Short mmCIF file of C-alpha atoms in Angstrom, two decimals:
data_model
loop_
_atom_site.label_atom_id
_atom_site.label_comp_id
_atom_site.label_asym_id
_atom_site.label_seq_id
_atom_site.Cartn_x
_atom_site.Cartn_y
_atom_site.Cartn_z
CA MET W 24 0.00 0.00 0.00
CA SER W 25 1.20 3.51 -0.73
CA SER W 26 1.44 5.97 2.09
CA SER W 27 0.38 9.57 2.19
CA GLY W 28 -0.66 12.02 4.85
CA GLY W 29 -2.50 14.41 2.59
CA LEU W 30 -6.16 15.26 2.34
CA SER W 31 -6.93 17.04 -0.92
CA SER W 32 -8.94 16.19 -3.99
CA ALA W 33 -7.29 14.36 -6.83
CA ARG W 34 -7.74 17.48 -8.94
CA GLY W 35 -5.85 19.48 -6.34
CA LYS W 36 -8.64 21.99 -5.76
CA LEU W 37 -9.39 21.26 -2.12
CA SER W 38 -6.88 21.50 0.68
CA LEU W 39 -8.12 20.60 4.12
CA ALA W 40 -5.48 22.69 5.83
CA ARG W 41 -6.95 25.72 7.57
CA HIS W 42 -6.05 29.07 6.08
CA GLU W 43 -4.03 31.41 8.25
CA PRO W 44 -2.96 34.65 6.63
CA GLY W 45 0.50 35.86 7.45
CA SER W 46 1.22 38.77 9.74
CA GLY W 47 -0.23 41.95 8.26
CA ALA W 48 -2.00 40.12 5.42
CA VAL W 49 -3.79 42.53 3.12
CA VAL W 50 -6.75 41.79 0.85
CA ARG W 51 -7.06 44.26 -2.02
CA LEU W 52 -10.45 44.81 -3.57
CA GLY W 53 -10.51 45.47 -7.31
CA GLU W 54 -7.42 43.46 -8.21
CA GLY W 55 -9.01 40.15 -9.16
CA ASP W 56 -11.26 37.55 -7.61
CA LEU W 57 -11.16 36.87 -3.89
CA ARG W 58 -11.00 33.40 -2.36
CA ILE W 59 -13.01 31.80 0.39
CA GLU W 60 -9.83 31.93 2.48
CA ASP W 61 -9.65 35.71 2.08
CA ILE W 62 -13.10 36.11 3.61
CA VAL W 63 -12.18 33.75 6.45
CA GLY W 64 -9.03 35.76 7.15
CA LEU W 65 -11.01 39.00 7.24
CA ALA W 66 -13.68 37.41 9.41
CA ARG W 67 -11.09 36.37 11.99
CA GLY W 68 -9.34 39.72 11.97
CA GLU W 69 -6.18 38.12 10.58
CA ALA W 70 -6.14 40.39 7.52
CA THR W 71 -7.14 43.90 6.51
CA VAL W 72 -8.96 44.98 3.36
CA HIS W 73 -8.28 47.96 1.17
CA LEU W 74 -9.81 49.31 -2.01
CA SER W 75 -7.42 49.20 -4.92
CA SER W 76 -5.80 52.55 -5.71
CA ASP W 77 -5.62 51.68 -9.40
CA ALA W 78 -6.76 54.78 -11.29
CA ALA W 79 -8.72 52.85 -13.91
CA TYR W 80 -10.58 50.88 -11.25
CA ARG W 81 -11.47 54.02 -9.32
CA ALA W 82 -12.66 55.68 -12.52
CA ARG W 83 -14.96 52.74 -13.25
CA LEU W 84 -16.47 53.01 -9.77
CA ARG W 85 -17.12 56.72 -10.21
CA ALA W 86 -18.59 56.24 -13.66
CA ASN W 87 -20.92 53.51 -12.44
CA ALA W 88 -22.18 55.63 -9.55
CA GLN W 89 -22.73 58.52 -11.97
CA LEU W 90 -25.04 56.34 -14.04
CA VAL W 91 -27.65 56.48 -11.28
CA GLU W 92 -27.71 60.26 -11.43
CA ASP W 93 -27.65 60.32 -15.23
CA HIS W 94 -30.66 58.02 -15.50
CA GLN W 95 -32.59 60.05 -12.94
CA GLN W 96 -31.88 63.26 -14.81
CA ALA W 97 -33.00 61.63 -18.06
CA GLY W 98 -36.26 60.52 -16.47
CA ARG W 99 -35.62 56.80 -16.92
CA ALA W 100 -37.12 54.25 -14.54
CA ILE W 101 -34.77 52.73 -11.95
CA TYR W 102 -36.18 50.16 -9.56
CA GLY W 103 -35.95 51.30 -5.96
CA VAL W 104 -34.91 54.80 -6.97
CA THR W 105 -37.68 56.21 -9.13
CA THR W 106 -40.06 53.37 -8.24
CA GLY W 107 -41.24 51.64 -5.12
CA VAL W 108 -39.78 48.28 -4.13
CA GLY W 109 -41.12 44.75 -4.36
CA ALA W 110 -44.82 44.58 -5.11
CA SER W 111 -44.86 48.39 -4.90
CA VAL W 112 -42.77 48.66 -8.06
CA ASP W 113 -45.62 50.44 -9.85
CA ASN W 114 -45.40 53.35 -7.41
CA HIS W 115 -43.72 56.32 -9.08
CA ILE W 116 -41.50 58.17 -6.61
CA PRO W 117 -41.51 61.94 -7.18
CA ALA W 118 -38.05 63.48 -7.47
CA ALA W 119 -38.62 65.51 -4.31
CA LEU W 120 -39.10 62.32 -2.25
CA ARG W 121 -36.33 60.13 -3.64
CA ASP W 122 -33.81 61.11 -1.00
CA GLN W 123 -36.14 59.59 1.61
CA MET W 124 -36.01 56.15 0.04
CA PRO W 125 -32.57 55.03 1.32
CA LEU W 126 -33.46 55.54 5.00
CA ASN W 127 -37.01 54.28 4.64
CA LEU W 128 -35.79 51.07 2.96
CA LEU W 129 -33.35 50.17 5.70
CA ARG W 130 -35.70 51.20 8.48
CA PHE W 131 -38.73 49.17 7.46
CA HIS W 132 -36.51 46.10 7.06
CA GLY W 133 -35.42 46.31 10.69
CA VAL W 134 -37.47 43.25 11.63
CA GLY W 135 -34.78 40.63 12.28
CA THR W 136 -35.20 38.09 15.06
CA GLY W 137 -33.19 35.39 16.82
CA ARG W 138 -29.63 35.26 18.02
CA LEU W 139 -27.13 37.87 16.88
CA PHE W 140 -24.41 36.72 14.52
CA ASP W 141 -21.05 36.66 16.29
CA GLU W 142 -18.20 38.99 15.32
CA ALA W 143 -16.59 36.59 12.85
CA GLU W 144 -19.92 35.95 11.16
CA SER W 145 -20.74 39.65 10.99
CA ALA W 146 -17.31 40.47 9.57
CA ALA W 147 -17.68 37.73 6.95
CA ILE W 148 -21.05 39.19 5.96
CA VAL W 149 -19.69 42.73 5.64
CA ALA W 150 -16.68 41.47 3.65
CA SER W 151 -18.87 39.45 1.29
CA ARG W 152 -21.13 42.42 0.60
CA LEU W 153 -18.09 44.61 0.05
CA VAL W 154 -16.75 42.20 -2.58
CA SER W 155 -20.02 42.19 -4.52
CA LEU W 156 -20.43 45.98 -4.46
CA GLY W 157 -16.75 46.38 -5.28
CA ARG W 158 -17.31 44.82 -8.70
CA GLY W 159 -18.54 48.25 -9.74
CA HIS W 160 -21.98 47.45 -11.15
CA SER W 161 -24.24 48.50 -8.27
CA GLY W 162 -24.18 52.26 -8.65
CA VAL W 163 -22.50 52.99 -5.31
CA ARG W 164 -19.79 55.52 -4.57
CA GLU W 165 -16.22 54.59 -3.74
CA GLU W 166 -16.71 56.45 -0.44
CA LEU W 167 -19.26 53.84 0.61
CA LEU W 168 -16.85 51.03 -0.24
CA GLU W 169 -14.06 52.74 1.67
CA ARG W 170 -16.29 53.01 4.73
CA MET W 171 -17.09 49.30 4.57
CA CYS W 172 -13.35 48.63 4.47
CA ASP W 173 -13.02 50.81 7.57
CA PHE W 174 -15.73 48.78 9.31
CA ILE W 175 -13.82 45.55 8.75
CA ASN W 176 -10.40 46.94 9.62
CA ASP W 177 -11.64 48.76 12.75
CA ARG W 178 -13.74 45.72 13.78
CA LEU W 179 -16.77 48.00 13.78
CA LEU W 180 -19.37 45.35 13.03
CA PRO W 181 -23.17 45.52 12.83
CA GLN W 182 -25.17 43.45 15.26
CA ILE W 183 -27.23 41.35 12.87
CA PRO W 184 -30.13 39.10 13.95
CA ALA W 185 -29.79 35.70 12.29
CA GLU W 186 -33.43 35.19 11.32
CA GLY W 187 -35.58 36.92 8.72
CA SER W 188 -34.16 36.19 5.26
CA VAL W 189 -35.81 34.00 2.61
CA GLY W 190 -32.68 34.15 0.48
CA ALA W 191 -34.10 35.82 -2.61
CA SER W 192 -34.39 39.52 -3.22
CA GLY W 193 -31.20 38.96 -1.30
CA ASP W 194 -30.71 38.95 2.44
CA LEU W 195 -32.75 42.12 2.77
CA THR W 196 -33.61 42.09 6.46
CA PRO W 197 -30.21 41.05 7.89
CA LEU W 198 -28.31 43.32 5.50
CA SER W 199 -30.49 46.24 6.58
CA TYR W 200 -28.51 46.11 9.83
CA LEU W 201 -25.32 46.80 7.87
CA ALA W 202 -27.00 49.67 6.00
CA ALA W 203 -28.29 51.03 9.31
CA ALA W 204 -24.82 50.90 10.88
CA LEU W 205 -23.39 52.83 7.94
CA VAL W 206 -25.82 55.69 8.58
CA GLY W 207 -25.27 55.59 12.34
CA GLU W 208 -28.39 53.70 13.39
CA ARG W 209 -28.99 50.54 15.49
CA GLU W 210 -26.24 48.70 17.36
CA VAL W 211 -22.73 47.53 16.56
CA THR W 212 -19.70 46.06 18.25
CA LEU W 213 -16.48 48.05 18.19
CA ARG W 214 -13.54 45.78 18.93
CA GLY W 215 -15.89 43.57 20.90
CA GLU W 216 -17.75 46.27 22.84
CA VAL W 217 -21.47 46.68 22.15
CA MET W 218 -22.59 50.26 21.54
CA SER W 219 -24.84 52.33 19.33
CA ALA W 220 -23.68 52.83 15.77
CA ALA W 221 -23.78 56.58 16.39
CA ARG W 222 -21.40 56.21 19.34
CA ALA W 223 -19.06 53.96 17.35
CA HIS W 224 -18.76 56.64 14.67
CA GLU W 225 -17.88 59.19 17.36
CA VAL W 226 -15.21 56.91 18.81
CA THR W 227 -13.62 56.27 15.41
CA GLY W 228 -13.85 59.94 14.46
CA ARG W 229 -15.94 59.42 11.36
CA ALA W 230 -19.28 60.89 10.35
CA PRO W 231 -22.01 58.42 9.37
CA ILE W 232 -22.52 57.94 5.64
CA VAL W 233 -25.41 59.75 3.95
CA LEU W 234 -26.72 57.17 1.54
CA ARG W 235 -27.67 58.29 -1.94
CA PRO W 236 -30.53 56.85 -4.00
CA LYS W 237 -29.80 53.20 -4.88
CA GLU W 238 -27.05 52.83 -2.23
CA SER W 239 -29.31 51.55 0.55
CA LEU W 240 -30.90 49.03 -1.80
CA ALA W 241 -27.46 48.03 -3.11
CA VAL W 242 -26.19 47.27 0.39
CA MET W 243 -29.27 45.21 1.22
CA ASN W 244 -30.26 43.47 -2.02
CA GLY W 245 -27.75 40.61 -2.29
CA THR W 246 -26.77 37.15 -1.09
CA SER W 247 -23.95 38.31 1.15
CA VAL W 248 -25.24 36.93 4.46
CA MET W 249 -25.48 33.41 3.13
CA THR W 250 -22.18 33.89 1.25
CA GLY W 251 -20.26 35.05 4.31
CA LEU W 252 -21.66 32.20 6.36
CA ALA W 253 -20.91 29.75 3.55
CA CYS W 254 -17.25 30.79 3.54
CA LEU W 255 -17.03 30.12 7.27
CA ALA W 256 -18.88 26.83 6.89
CA PHE W 257 -16.56 25.72 4.09
CA GLU W 258 -13.44 26.30 6.16
CA ARG W 259 -15.00 24.66 9.20
CA ALA W 260 -16.15 21.61 7.26
CA SER W 261 -12.70 21.22 5.70
CA ALA W 262 -11.10 21.10 9.13
CA LEU W 263 -13.79 18.69 10.32
CA ALA W 264 -13.03 16.26 7.49
CA ALA W 265 -9.38 16.16 8.53
CA LEU W 266 -10.30 15.67 12.19
CA ALA W 267 -12.77 12.89 11.38
CA SER W 268 -10.12 11.11 9.30
CA SER W 269 -7.63 11.21 12.18
CA ILE W 270 -10.26 9.98 14.64
CA SER W 271 -11.26 7.15 12.31
CA ALA W 272 -7.64 6.07 12.04
CA MET W 273 -7.31 6.09 15.83
CA SER W 274 -10.55 4.17 16.24
CA SER W 275 -9.35 1.55 13.77
CA GLU W 276 -6.08 1.22 15.66
CA VAL W 277 -7.52 0.86 19.17
CA VAL W 278 -10.10 -1.79 18.15
CA HIS W 279 -7.35 -3.68 16.28
CA GLY W 280 -8.95 -3.00 12.91
CA ASN W 281 -7.70 -4.26 9.59
CA PRO W 282 -5.60 -1.54 7.88
CA GLU W 283 -5.98 -3.29 4.53
CA HIS W 284 -9.41 -1.69 4.25
CA PHE W 285 -7.60 1.51 3.20
CA ASP W 286 -5.40 -0.04 0.48
CA ASP W 287 -5.26 2.40 -2.44
CA ARG W 288 -5.98 -0.43 -4.91
CA ILE W 289 -9.51 -0.60 -3.51
CA PHE W 290 -10.13 3.11 -4.00
CA ALA W 291 -8.46 3.20 -7.40
CA LEU W 292 -11.21 0.88 -8.64
CA LYS W 293 -13.91 3.41 -7.63
CA PRO W 294 -11.89 6.61 -7.62
CA HIS W 295 -14.02 9.23 -5.94
CA PRO W 296 -11.30 11.80 -5.19
CA GLY W 297 -12.44 12.58 -1.66
CA SER W 298 -12.69 8.99 -0.52
CA ARG W 299 -9.35 8.15 -2.08
CA ALA W 300 -7.71 11.12 -0.35
CA CYS W 301 -9.24 10.18 3.00
CA ALA W 302 -8.08 6.59 2.59
CA GLY W 303 -4.57 7.86 1.89
CA PHE W 304 -4.65 9.98 5.02
CA ILE W 305 -5.91 7.14 7.21
CA ARG W 306 -3.45 4.76 5.62
CA GLY W 307 -0.57 7.11 6.38
CA HIS W 308 -1.72 7.31 10.00
CA LEU W 309 -1.93 3.54 10.38
CA GLU W 310 1.47 3.03 8.74
CA SER W 311 3.17 5.34 11.25
CA GLY W 312 4.03 2.39 13.49
CA PRO W 313 4.45 -1.39 13.64
CA THR W 314 1.84 -3.79 12.30
CA LYS W 315 -0.47 -4.95 15.09
CA HIS W 316 -2.80 -7.81 15.79
CA VAL W 317 -5.89 -7.66 13.57
CA ALA W 318 -9.07 -8.76 15.32
CA ARG W 319 -11.29 -9.33 12.28
CA LEU W 320 -10.89 -9.97 8.57
CA GLN W 321 -13.57 -7.38 7.85
CA ASP W 322 -14.32 -4.57 10.28
CA ARG W 323 -17.78 -3.19 10.79
CA TYR W 324 -18.81 -0.47 8.36
CA SER W 325 -18.08 2.49 10.62
CA ILE W 326 -14.39 1.49 10.43
CA ARG W 327 -14.17 -0.23 7.06
CA CYS W 328 -16.14 2.46 5.20
CA ALA W 329 -14.83 5.50 7.11
CA ALA W 330 -12.93 6.89 4.11
CA HIS W 331 -15.97 6.41 1.89
CA VAL W 332 -18.22 8.31 4.30
CA ILE W 333 -15.82 11.19 4.99
CA GLY W 334 -14.94 11.28 1.29
CA VAL W 335 -18.48 12.39 0.49
CA LEU W 336 -17.88 15.51 2.58
CA VAL W 337 -14.52 16.15 0.92
CA ASP W 338 -16.02 15.86 -2.56
CA ALA W 339 -19.01 17.99 -1.54
CA LEU W 340 -16.55 20.68 -0.48
CA ASP W 341 -14.66 20.39 -3.76
CA PHE W 342 -17.93 20.96 -5.62
CA ALA W 343 -19.09 23.71 -3.25
CA ARG W 344 -15.88 25.72 -3.61
CA SER W 345 -16.79 26.67 -7.16
CA LEU W 346 -20.34 27.67 -6.26
CA ILE W 347 -19.26 29.74 -3.26
CA THR W 348 -16.43 31.44 -5.16
CA ILE W 349 -18.71 32.44 -8.03
CA GLU W 350 -21.32 33.77 -5.62
CA LEU W 351 -18.69 35.66 -3.63
CA ASN W 352 -17.23 37.40 -6.67
CA GLY W 353 -20.51 37.85 -8.50
CA VAL W 354 -22.76 40.89 -8.58
CA SER W 355 -25.73 39.83 -6.45
CA ASP W 356 -27.83 42.95 -6.75
CA ASN W 357 -30.81 44.44 -8.57
CA PRO W 358 -30.83 46.60 -10.55
CA ILE W 359 -27.28 46.55 -11.88
CA PHE W 360 -25.60 48.97 -14.26
CA ASP W 361 -23.66 48.16 -17.44
CA ASN W 362 -20.65 50.47 -17.66
CA GLU W 363 -20.15 49.76 -21.36
CA THR W 364 -23.64 50.72 -22.53
CA GLY W 365 -24.96 52.66 -19.56
CA ASP W 366 -28.01 50.40 -19.44
CA VAL W 367 -29.92 49.65 -16.25
CA LEU W 368 -30.40 45.88 -15.99
CA HIS W 369 -33.32 44.63 -13.93
CA GLY W 370 -33.03 40.94 -13.03
CA GLY W 371 -32.71 38.36 -10.27
CA ASN W 372 -29.03 38.00 -9.35
CA PHE W 373 -30.08 38.21 -5.70
CA TYR W 374 -31.39 34.63 -5.87
CA GLY W 375 -29.33 32.33 -3.62
CA GLY W 376 -30.24 28.91 -4.99
CA HIS W 377 -26.70 27.77 -5.75
CA LEU W 378 -25.50 28.53 -2.25
CA CYS W 379 -28.57 26.90 -0.75
CA PHE W 380 -27.79 23.75 -2.72
CA ALA W 381 -24.15 23.84 -1.57
CA MET W 382 -25.04 24.37 2.08
CA ASP W 383 -27.73 21.68 2.04
CA GLY W 384 -25.15 19.29 0.58
CA ILE W 385 -22.38 20.09 3.05
CA LYS W 386 -24.66 19.88 6.07
CA THR W 387 -25.95 16.48 4.94
CA ALA W 388 -22.44 15.14 4.40
CA ALA W 389 -21.28 16.56 7.74
CA ALA W 390 -24.20 15.00 9.62
CA SER W 391 -23.31 11.66 8.05
CA VAL W 392 -19.80 12.08 9.50
CA ALA W 393 -21.37 12.69 12.93
CA ASP W 394 -23.30 9.45 12.51
CA LEU W 395 -20.12 7.62 11.49
CA LEU W 396 -18.21 8.82 14.55
CA ASP W 397 -21.12 8.04 16.86
CA ARG W 398 -21.08 4.46 15.57
CA GLN W 399 -17.33 4.26 16.19
CA LEU W 400 -17.92 5.30 19.80
CA VAL W 401 -20.25 2.34 20.29
CA LEU W 402 -17.57 -0.01 18.94
CA LEU W 403 -15.07 1.41 21.42
CA CYS W 404 -17.40 1.00 24.39
CA CYS W 405 -18.52 -2.61 23.80
CA PRO W 406 -15.98 -5.35 24.60
CA GLU W 407 -17.37 -7.63 21.88
CA THR W 408 -16.65 -5.00 19.20
CA SER W 409 -13.47 -3.44 20.64
CA ASP W 410 -11.41 -6.63 20.87
CA GLY W 411 -11.54 -6.70 24.65
CA LEU W 412 -11.45 -3.12 25.85
CA PRO W 413 -13.38 -2.72 29.13
CA ALA W 414 -17.09 -2.00 28.80
CA ASN W 415 -17.64 1.77 28.53
CA LEU W 416 -13.86 2.21 28.65
CA VAL W 417 -13.93 2.00 32.46
CA ALA W 418 -10.46 2.12 33.97
CA GLY W 419 -9.25 0.08 36.94
CA SER W 420 -10.21 -3.36 38.13
CA GLU W 421 -12.92 -5.00 40.21
CA PRO W 422 -14.46 -4.41 42.63
CA GLU W 423 -13.91 -0.62 42.25
CA SER W 424 -14.63 -0.71 38.51
CA LEU W 425 -18.11 -2.11 39.19
CA VAL W 426 -19.27 1.29 40.44
CA GLN W 427 -17.57 3.32 37.69
CA HIS W 428 -19.27 4.23 34.39
CA GLY W 429 -16.55 5.60 32.13
CA PHE W 430 -17.99 6.74 28.81
CA LYS W 431 -21.54 5.47 29.31
CA ALA W 432 -23.07 8.97 29.47
CA MET W 433 -20.75 10.23 26.75
CA GLN W 434 -22.47 7.73 24.44
CA ILE W 435 -25.82 9.27 25.31
CA SER W 436 -24.59 12.79 24.60
CA ALA W 437 -23.02 11.76 21.31
CA SER W 438 -26.23 10.04 20.29
CA ALA W 439 -28.30 13.13 21.11
CA LEU W 440 -25.93 15.44 19.23
CA THR W 441 -25.93 13.13 16.23
CA ALA W 442 -29.71 12.88 16.18
CA GLU W 443 -30.01 16.67 16.18
CA ALA W 444 -27.49 16.96 13.34
CA LEU W 445 -29.34 14.37 11.28
CA LYS W 446 -32.67 16.11 11.93
CA LEU W 447 -31.29 19.31 10.42
CA THR W 448 -30.44 17.65 7.11
CA MET W 449 -33.90 18.37 5.72
CA PRO W 450 -33.07 20.54 2.67
CA ALA W 451 -33.96 24.17 3.24
CA SER W 452 -34.41 24.56 -0.51
CA ALA W 453 -37.51 22.37 -0.27
CA PHE W 454 -39.31 25.06 1.73
CA SER W 455 -39.57 27.87 -0.79
CA ARG W 456 -42.73 29.87 -0.20
CA SER W 457 -44.42 32.94 -1.60
CA THR W 458 -44.14 36.18 0.37
CA GLU W 459 -44.32 39.98 0.07
CA SER W 460 -47.69 40.15 -1.70
CA HIS W 461 -46.67 37.32 -4.07
CA ASN W 462 -43.84 39.39 -5.53
CA GLN W 463 -41.21 37.17 -3.93
CA ASP W 464 -43.11 34.06 -4.96
CA LYS W 465 -40.10 31.73 -5.46
CA VAL W 466 -37.26 32.07 -2.97
CA SER W 467 -34.08 30.12 -2.20
CA MET W 468 -33.98 29.83 1.61
CA GLY W 469 -30.19 29.90 1.21
CA THR W 470 -29.53 31.78 4.44
CA ILE W 471 -31.49 29.24 6.44
CA ALA W 472 -29.44 26.48 4.78
CA ALA W 473 -26.20 28.25 5.70
CA ARG W 474 -27.31 28.68 9.30
CA ASP W 475 -28.36 25.04 9.46
CA CYS W 476 -25.00 24.02 8.02
CA LEU W 477 -23.08 25.90 10.70
CA ARG W 478 -25.23 24.31 13.39
CA VAL W 479 -24.67 20.81 11.97
CA LEU W 480 -20.94 21.48 11.90
CA GLU W 481 -21.05 22.63 15.52
CA LEU W 482 -22.88 19.46 16.56
CA THR W 483 -20.51 17.24 14.59
CA GLU W 484 -17.47 18.89 16.13
CA LEU W 485 -18.89 18.04 19.54
CA VAL W 486 -19.42 14.40 18.53
CA ALA W 487 -15.87 14.33 17.18
CA ALA W 488 -14.54 15.72 20.47
CA ILE W 489 -16.29 12.97 22.44
CA VAL W 490 -14.95 10.23 20.18
CA LEU W 491 -11.42 11.65 20.28
CA LEU W 492 -11.58 11.57 24.07
CA ALA W 493 -12.78 7.97 23.91
CA ASP W 494 -9.95 7.07 21.54
CA CYS W 495 -7.45 8.59 23.95
CA GLN W 496 -9.02 6.65 26.83
CA ALA W 497 -8.67 3.47 24.76
CA VAL W 498 -5.01 4.28 24.06
CA ASP W 499 -4.44 4.57 27.82
CA LEU W 500 -6.19 1.25 28.42
CA ARG W 501 -4.07 -0.47 25.77
CA ASP W 502 -0.56 1.00 26.12
CA PRO W 503 0.36 4.52 24.95
CA ALA W 504 3.94 3.41 24.33
CA GLU W 505 2.72 0.98 21.66
CA ALA W 506 0.55 3.51 19.82
CA ARG W 507 1.40 4.55 16.30
CA ALA W 508 3.25 7.85 15.95
CA ARG W 509 0.28 9.95 14.86
CA THR W 510 -1.98 8.43 17.48
CA ARG W 511 0.66 9.07 20.12
CA ALA W 512 1.02 12.71 19.05
CA LEU W 513 -2.73 13.32 19.30
CA HIS W 514 -2.90 11.45 22.59
CA GLU W 515 -0.08 13.51 24.09
CA CYS W 516 -1.70 16.75 22.95
CA VAL W 517 -5.01 15.81 24.55
CA ARG W 518 -3.42 14.53 27.73
CA ALA W 519 -1.50 17.79 28.14
CA GLU W 520 -4.91 19.40 28.74
CA ILE W 521 -7.21 16.62 29.91
CA PRO W 522 -6.39 13.68 32.22
CA MET W 523 -7.50 10.12 31.68
CA VAL W 524 -10.88 9.23 33.17
CA GLU W 525 -9.82 6.99 36.06
CA LYS W 526 -12.95 7.52 38.13
CA ASP W 527 -16.37 8.99 37.37
CA ARG W 528 -16.24 12.79 36.98
CA ARG W 529 -17.83 15.46 34.84
CA GLN W 530 -16.59 15.49 31.24
CA ASP W 531 -18.45 18.46 29.76
CA LEU W 532 -15.42 20.68 30.22
CA ASP W 533 -13.28 18.04 28.52
CA ILE W 534 -15.53 18.14 25.45
CA GLN W 535 -15.32 21.91 25.23
CA ALA W 536 -11.54 21.82 25.70
CA ILE W 537 -11.17 19.47 22.72
CA VAL W 538 -13.40 21.66 20.56
CA SER W 539 -11.29 24.67 21.55
CA LEU W 540 -8.07 22.85 20.63
CA HIS W 541 -9.57 21.88 17.30
CA GLN W 542 -10.85 25.36 16.48
CA ALA W 543 -7.51 26.88 17.46
CA GLY W 544 -5.76 24.47 15.10
CA ALA W 545 -3.77 23.00 17.98
CA LEU W 546 -4.33 19.28 17.32
CA PRO W 547 -1.18 17.82 15.70
CA GLY W 548 -1.36 16.98 12.03
CA ILE W 549 -4.73 18.66 11.45
CA GLY W 550 -4.24 22.18 12.74
CA ARG W 551 -4.06 25.60 11.18
CA GLY W 552 -0.80 26.32 9.46
CA GLU W 553 0.03 22.63 8.97
CA SER W 554 -0.08 21.21 5.45
CA LEU W 555 -2.53 18.44 4.81
CA SER W 556 -2.58 18.83 1.05
CA GLY W 557 -0.77 16.96 -1.64
CA SER W 558 -2.43 13.56 -1.65
CA THR W 559 -3.85 12.27 -4.88
CA GLY W 560 -4.57 8.89 -3.36
CA GLU W 561 -1.54 7.62 -5.25
CA GLY W 562 1.17 8.20 -2.70
CA SER W 563 2.36 11.64 -3.74
CA ALA W 564 3.94 13.83 -1.12
#
């Protein structure tokens, strides 16, 4: 069997290493397409964003913004500027009242509910909207784009309720909170401190923006909430796939599984790139030490098919990267302005169906990984399936062990988390419904799908944390000195923070500690800044 430690698609498009921009990383808007990783870096505050100073680019922005004024002066109809919005499109707005539209639009959309997006989510949303508007087809001034750059760089971020978008006509309600912050209304966080948007402008020494006709609608009428969340979900799911592969390798080792299940010849005969890459990663893990006793010719499916199951997630991510990248760099607005002809184009680029499809796919594949890991936990805790490990991984000997319970309750928690993740796999796209006086009569529900995806990923990370703790307990019960190199490295990292369960005690803090290590990229071999790319399933380095 060939050996490789990588986890990327055979086409080389998907690396499961987390992105970590270098010190002082700068993202420049207007100098080519941005990547998912750029949005993640901005969301985390690991990079700053600046509008390109290229004279031609700036001239295009100014010319596009001027088109709004030119069309108004010529008496041409512009949706949301000279007309009402939505089902009120037949309302003609007198010239004397048009300056009221920007504030009225953002104010009446202030109806969001639910939890507030956290700072990283809010920053990803602002960055995604900035990228779309920065394409120079939305009729907004460069001053507005500069202010959005300031928001990201100053960590002045709108407090955005998560609920209230149907994902077509854009993310109108949640993005109204960004528009409101720009004009000094509603609430924001400034470097983590909650305050009014008006106060935040005072602290940063800037006057609120006065939005011109079309600018309020331009900020609000796009897919940037679902896009920002999708970028975060993509990165999180990539890291999860690597973690699940490491855990599966450890589970195989501690139950004395058959490593031949991950022979590349098997995967070459049905070469799904993701599954083949996962098999290569697991194979490399299991080859990092001496051959051990094999308990069964054929392991149960949660071990034998681990690479196949996780591979679905890897391939879903490979497919989703293209959809997310196009959406991120596309002009998701209405109306949009053609710089070449000066035409106003009224259409439906605010529809988020592609992202909804991507998020529904990733969340389903991630929930399947939760189910896989939950099944592995059962194998670890039953002596008949673990090749003799103590029931529930209880340490010690009788009679004291008779009153200890080990990982019995951890199984219950993992089962509950998995069930919730699986419940959320119902596709959001199936719930399109007509709203807003039957004007928005076919909608994507993409933002709901993105929120569901992040929740499924959160649940699956918790399941993974529980199973990693169980694997480490099993390593202790076998003999840590005999563990394979990669297993030993993970075990040592965990044990530096969390002791073995020798007697019954609470383990909720242990679970959270593992999740924190994972999210910080601190788990060896699968962390941020460590390369996991390069595998083609054929033994390449």
